[in-house]
Amino acid sequence: MFTPIKIGTMEIKNRFVMPAMGTNLAEPDGEAGERLISYYTERAKGGFGLIITECTAVSEEGRSLLHECGMWDDRFISSYQKLTDSVHAAGAKIVVQLRHCGRETEPKYTNGKPILAPSQIPCPSCQSMPHEMTTEEVYQMVETFGDAALRSKKAGFDGIELHAAHGYLIAQFLSGHANKRTDEFGGSLHNRMRFLALVLRDIRKKVGEDFPIIVRISGSEMITGGRTVQETKAVCRMCEQEGADAIHVSIATYGSMSYCIGPTYLDPGYETEAAAAIKKSVAIPVITVGRYTDAELAESAVLDGAADLVAFGRQSIADPHFPNKVLQDKEDDIIPCMSCEQGCIMHLFSDEPISCVVNPKNGPEELYISNPTAQPKYVVVAGGGPGGLQAAWIMAARGHRVELIERENHLGGAFLAAAYPPSKSPIAKVLGYLIRQCKKYGVEITLNQELTLDSIRERKPDAVIVATGSQNLVPPIKGLNQAKVLNPCDVLLGKAVTGKRVLVAGGGLIGAETASFLAEQKREVTVIEMKDGIAEDLDPYGRPLLLEELKKQDVRCIRNGQILEFLPDGVIYRNTLKEDSKPQVLDGFDSIVLALGTRNYNPFGEELKQVVNEVYVIGDAKKAEKVYAATHEAVEVAMKI
């Protein structure tokens, strides 16, 4: 991974690639400002040999982000020259990804201009009806790509990456799923490849032979009627013949978005197989991508001949200095990505700047400890979940004396239990990192101790951070007090053992993943949920994969089922879709797991403010929600104390 390699005339110092990922960090007009420049420069400082900037629109209607980078006008050259100069000074090569999103956008992003596509077929995800490009408009778009490439060269980029993956405009022309044209740009694979071939020729004519071109392509589109790996191999050979210098292989389109995003339900390196197939068909370098978070896995992919370079997407957001830490044998200091999508993907699609659960400021560790406190304080942190751990290490690193008190016999809180379902092991990596950070900076950790107002009064701290998390919600349903229900966290952590037949009451994320965990252990599991959908509180990219897993595990899911009463071995419920539905009995279970939600848990209330001058309540102790809130609130508090 640390062996230099050449892509065309560009020599890269190692095989670590930061791939293009939208950030919403560009200026509103598409130019590169200080936030964007700082973001990429930090990753250059962190050791990535090649940085590929996020999608950069070749024309105004080709955007699909609120703050998308632009290269459709000469005015962009100056600001992006500042970006390339900064990245070069930090020791990396930088390539711009040129893209037109085609039909995969919405009117709010195109500034009132028509949405373009090869055929008048809406995107399965965005669903806006596009304008079918005329033959003349297609030839004009060829020139548009070439002009954007020339501007990129003038702005100091070392090369370009053409985005022909994930169902964007070039991919739409390549795909029989999206392209139903009858002119020279549709029909046979030869004709569907014509647009990309002409774009490559126009770019090469305008930028010369010494400017590398990478083509990003989906090995398989993962949709009915879409392009397969076999077709993609032919496309990639054509790209090589037309002067492409490397191929960057991923998979999927917006119609199979889960495989674009890569939630934890997909294996690390899940796209490598497609890259390996294409690697056999071309002589130019191949880049692979897809949930790479460990250098060892990347090293294996290169040594096996599956690819020549490896792209670390969200891992480069979580830790911009990932390659340097690997090189310096500091793996324990790596900030791990857990593929949760809460700060990156979900923010991006909510038109917000990206962030990260584990690394809220998208920067190096030094960002949190670069402002040591002038007035060291004694701070007590109540609770050792992710929020408490995050706050504790940052405060200790800044020079405060920090004591973290946890009532359980382990750190991590309910977040540790969340690591136990089959696909959630990355959570354990995150907790391990936070615990190591606490030990590294001298946090005093005490387990098996319940803090009270009196014990806090005895300690006389200057400040207290309440990070006591949440409790299982126990609603006032008849029979619940008599039923021997189990807590899902206790089940996941092995503190409670279920029988053979298990009823999970509640089909949110906690209930669904607990059901998957139990089904893997050969339990016969039924889930009952009052809403119409299972795991509706999970992001829309991970949810289809979890539902597919539950189906494979034969987990029975009863939707629209309102529990009226708990029985010793089941429940009485009614169908909420039918006003006159009669109560039904669901019984014969050995165990019942109660997963009807959580509520905030703050055992101190307002009284704590009478004991300590500075009191901060963070995370689930304030409001039960996703872990993103806990770690971000932790950073905010820890930086200001």
XYZ file of C-alpha atoms in Angstrom, residues 164-478:
315
model
C -19.689 7.294 -15.236
C -20.982 5.367 -12.210
C -23.983 5.322 -9.861
C -26.520 6.101 -12.558
C -25.451 9.658 -13.378
C -25.685 11.024 -16.926
C -22.828 9.085 -18.551
C -23.984 5.920 -16.785
C -27.526 6.546 -17.992
C -26.314 6.479 -21.599
C -24.400 3.250 -20.904
C -27.380 1.484 -19.309
C -30.185 -0.343 -21.053
C -32.258 0.415 -17.953
C -32.175 4.188 -18.533
C -31.357 4.483 -22.241
C -34.182 3.699 -24.700
C -32.908 5.903 -27.543
C -33.141 4.949 -31.208
C -30.456 7.320 -32.548
C -26.707 6.691 -32.625
C -26.565 6.921 -28.812
C -28.977 4.097 -28.013
C -29.788 0.472 -28.669
C -26.690 -1.729 -28.907
C -23.909 -1.594 -26.332
C -21.694 -0.139 -29.064
C -24.102 2.783 -29.476
C -24.701 3.214 -25.738
C -20.916 3.548 -25.263
C -20.695 6.247 -27.938
C -21.374 9.215 -25.626
C -18.613 8.213 -23.194
C -16.236 7.490 -26.082
C -16.831 10.946 -27.575
C -16.404 12.603 -24.178
C -13.066 10.859 -23.713
C -11.906 11.923 -27.192
C -12.977 15.539 -26.666
C -11.244 15.739 -23.302
C -8.045 14.210 -24.639
C -8.066 16.627 -27.581
C -8.425 19.626 -25.262
C -6.106 18.665 -22.366
C -3.358 16.818 -24.253
C -1.678 13.497 -23.629
C -0.016 14.412 -20.319
C -3.199 14.885 -18.288
C -4.473 11.640 -16.675
C -8.095 10.581 -17.072
C -9.719 8.180 -14.612
C -13.147 6.707 -15.332
C -15.361 5.918 -12.331
C -17.808 3.183 -13.259
C -20.285 0.820 -11.617
C -19.187 -2.746 -12.227
C -22.799 -3.860 -11.907
C -25.806 -1.577 -11.637
C -27.655 -4.065 -9.399
C -31.026 -3.344 -11.063
C -33.228 -5.254 -13.506
C -32.219 -4.395 -17.053
C -29.142 -2.521 -15.867
C -25.554 -2.997 -16.909
C -23.815 -6.161 -15.747
C -20.146 -6.782 -15.001
C -19.794 -8.519 -18.349
C -20.948 -5.402 -20.196
C -18.848 -3.174 -17.954
C -15.721 -5.108 -18.888
C -16.353 -4.230 -22.523
C -16.971 -0.582 -21.597
C -13.699 -0.434 -19.667
C -11.723 -1.904 -22.562
C -13.210 0.802 -24.772
C -12.215 3.444 -22.198
C -8.644 2.175 -22.273
C -8.603 2.308 -26.091
C -9.905 5.894 -25.967
C -7.083 7.009 -23.683
C -8.347 6.490 -20.128
C -5.426 6.021 -17.723
C -7.232 4.203 -14.876
C -10.598 2.698 -13.936
C -12.241 3.305 -10.561
C -14.764 0.530 -9.891
C -17.788 0.682 -7.616
C -21.314 -0.707 -8.068
C -25.014 0.272 -8.153
C -27.176 3.286 -9.057
C -29.821 5.348 -7.281
C -32.175 2.467 -8.033
C -30.001 0.230 -5.836
C -28.809 2.961 -3.478
C -27.957 0.717 -0.525
C -25.064 -0.696 -2.546
C -23.836 2.797 -3.433
C -23.781 3.819 0.211
C -22.470 0.655 1.869
C -24.161 0.318 5.297
C -22.784 -2.065 7.918
C -25.026 -4.815 6.567
C -22.615 -5.135 3.631
C -19.202 -6.727 4.087
C -16.004 -4.643 4.121
C -14.595 -4.613 0.599
C -17.928 -5.748 -0.834
C -17.232 -4.107 -4.216
C -13.809 -5.691 -4.721
C -15.121 -8.639 -6.717
C -16.344 -6.303 -9.468
C -12.980 -4.509 -9.511
C -11.123 -7.824 -9.761
C -13.224 -8.867 -12.782
C -12.465 -5.608 -14.576
C -8.790 -5.752 -13.601
C -8.506 -8.887 -15.738
C -9.859 -7.025 -18.772
C -7.629 -3.932 -18.819
C -3.926 -3.170 -18.579
C -4.345 0.216 -16.879
C -4.508 0.615 -13.070
C -7.747 -0.205 -11.268
C -8.986 1.441 -8.065
C -11.350 -0.443 -5.755
C -13.636 0.993 -3.083
C -16.383 -0.140 -0.712
C -16.353 -0.017 3.103
C -12.581 -0.199 3.421
C -11.600 0.783 6.956
C -8.626 -1.497 7.587
C -5.259 -1.226 5.871
C -4.752 -4.997 6.072
C -7.810 -5.650 3.924
C -6.618 -3.098 1.367
C -3.135 -4.620 1.337
C -4.693 -8.009 0.647
C -6.733 -6.647 -2.288
C -3.591 -5.217 -3.897
C -1.444 -8.291 -3.241
C -4.196 -10.545 -4.615
C -4.226 -8.547 -7.840
C -7.845 -7.457 -7.393
C -6.849 -3.788 -7.708
C -3.851 -1.486 -7.833
C -5.106 1.226 -5.479
C -7.706 1.274 -2.698
C -10.111 4.106 -1.893
C -11.041 4.751 1.730
C -14.236 6.809 1.591
C -15.940 7.451 4.900
C -12.817 6.267 6.715
C -11.061 9.346 5.311
C -13.812 11.502 6.828
C -13.513 9.794 10.201
C -9.718 10.056 10.272
C -7.965 12.346 7.792
C -4.586 11.027 8.984
C -5.417 7.361 8.485
C -2.513 6.529 6.092
C 0.103 8.233 8.269
C -1.101 6.373 11.360
C -0.843 3.078 9.467
C 2.655 3.982 8.264
C 3.738 4.967 11.781
C 2.274 1.786 13.306
C -0.261 3.785 15.320
C -3.329 1.709 14.488
C -4.717 2.141 18.015
C -4.942 5.883 17.399
C -6.984 5.535 14.195
C -10.434 7.110 14.464
C -12.633 4.310 13.077
C -15.558 4.733 10.703
C -18.536 2.622 11.729
C -20.495 3.068 8.463
C -23.470 4.528 10.335
C -24.148 7.279 7.730
C -25.592 9.597 10.392
C -23.166 12.499 9.934
C -22.042 12.037 6.338
C -24.697 10.584 4.034
C -27.762 11.706 5.982
C -26.425 15.254 6.298
C -25.542 15.360 2.617
C -29.036 14.363 1.534
C -30.509 16.840 4.018
C -28.601 19.697 2.318
C -26.295 20.138 5.326
C -22.477 20.075 5.487
C -21.211 16.601 6.278
C -19.947 15.618 9.696
C -19.112 12.399 11.554
C -20.353 10.675 14.708
C -16.874 9.833 15.941
C -15.114 12.900 14.529
C -17.633 15.765 14.634
C -15.216 18.372 13.266
C -13.955 16.216 10.335
C -10.408 17.032 11.427
C -7.422 15.490 13.206
C -7.273 14.756 16.917
C -5.261 17.947 17.378
C -8.360 20.046 16.632
C -9.825 18.954 19.960
C -6.719 19.426 22.075
C -5.118 22.455 20.420
C -6.712 24.864 22.896
C -5.522 23.737 26.348
C -7.473 25.181 29.230
C -6.055 28.154 31.115
C -8.040 27.173 34.223
C -7.868 23.428 34.926
C -11.013 22.125 36.610
C -12.127 18.952 38.285
C -14.910 17.553 36.108
C -17.079 14.546 36.899
C -18.678 12.711 33.981
C -21.702 10.648 34.971
C -22.003 7.806 32.482
C -19.576 5.917 30.260
C -21.501 5.752 27.000
C -20.199 7.285 23.761
C -21.126 10.829 24.821
C -19.505 10.531 28.234
C -16.358 8.922 26.829
C -16.025 11.548 24.077
C -16.400 14.434 26.510
C -14.056 12.864 29.055
C -11.029 12.348 26.814
C -11.255 15.762 25.192
C -11.442 17.532 28.541
C -8.568 15.479 29.933
C -6.506 16.207 26.819
C -7.164 19.901 27.298
C -5.765 19.782 30.831
C -8.733 19.195 33.133
C -8.821 16.533 35.817
C -11.619 14.214 34.690
C -13.306 11.432 36.620
C -15.767 9.232 34.743
C -18.203 7.214 36.853
C -20.165 4.337 35.311
C -22.782 2.340 37.239
C -22.408 -0.805 35.091
C -19.432 -3.157 35.048
C -18.521 -2.088 31.513
C -18.095 1.065 29.481
C -20.152 1.884 26.413
C -23.657 2.016 27.863
C -26.442 0.838 25.563
C -24.134 1.569 22.632
C -22.125 -1.533 23.533
C -25.273 -3.651 23.204
C -25.821 -2.077 19.794
C -22.569 -3.706 18.632
C -23.881 -7.231 19.253
C -26.307 -7.749 16.332
C -24.667 -9.648 13.450
C -23.613 -6.702 11.283
C -22.791 -4.072 13.887
C -19.248 -4.940 15.013
C -17.867 -1.543 13.836
C -19.573 -0.020 16.884
C -17.209 -2.001 19.109
C -14.264 -0.481 17.200
C -15.566 2.995 17.978
C -16.011 2.257 21.666
C -12.541 0.725 21.811
C -11.095 3.912 20.316
C -12.934 6.174 22.780
C -11.850 4.055 25.750
C -8.214 4.107 24.570
C -8.402 7.886 24.215
C -9.632 8.181 27.795
C -6.773 6.037 29.078
C -4.240 7.837 26.871
C -5.107 11.222 28.364
C -5.485 10.094 31.972
C -9.218 9.991 32.599
C -9.941 8.418 36.012
C -12.478 5.657 35.318
C -14.620 4.024 38.003
C -17.025 1.176 37.203
C -19.830 -0.417 39.234
C -20.657 2.794 41.041
C -23.949 4.693 41.022
C -23.510 8.432 41.431
C -25.910 10.228 43.758
C -26.355 13.854 44.712
C -24.605 13.100 48.018
C -21.599 11.406 46.381
C -21.271 14.286 43.950
C -21.479 16.753 46.836
C -18.676 14.861 48.589
C -16.449 15.037 45.507
C -16.925 18.814 45.151
C -16.355 18.956 41.384
C -16.201 22.228 39.481
C -18.440 20.811 36.765
C -20.565 17.741 36.079
C -21.508 16.312 32.696
C -24.618 14.163 32.900
C -24.322 11.446 30.245
C -26.456 8.806 31.924
C -28.134 7.718 28.699
C -31.631 6.298 28.340
C -33.868 3.646 29.841
C -36.129 1.089 28.232
C -39.627 2.506 27.798
C -42.256 0.649 29.843
C -45.686 1.874 28.688
C -48.831 1.468 30.811
C -50.202 -1.605 29.058
C -52.382 -4.074 30.934
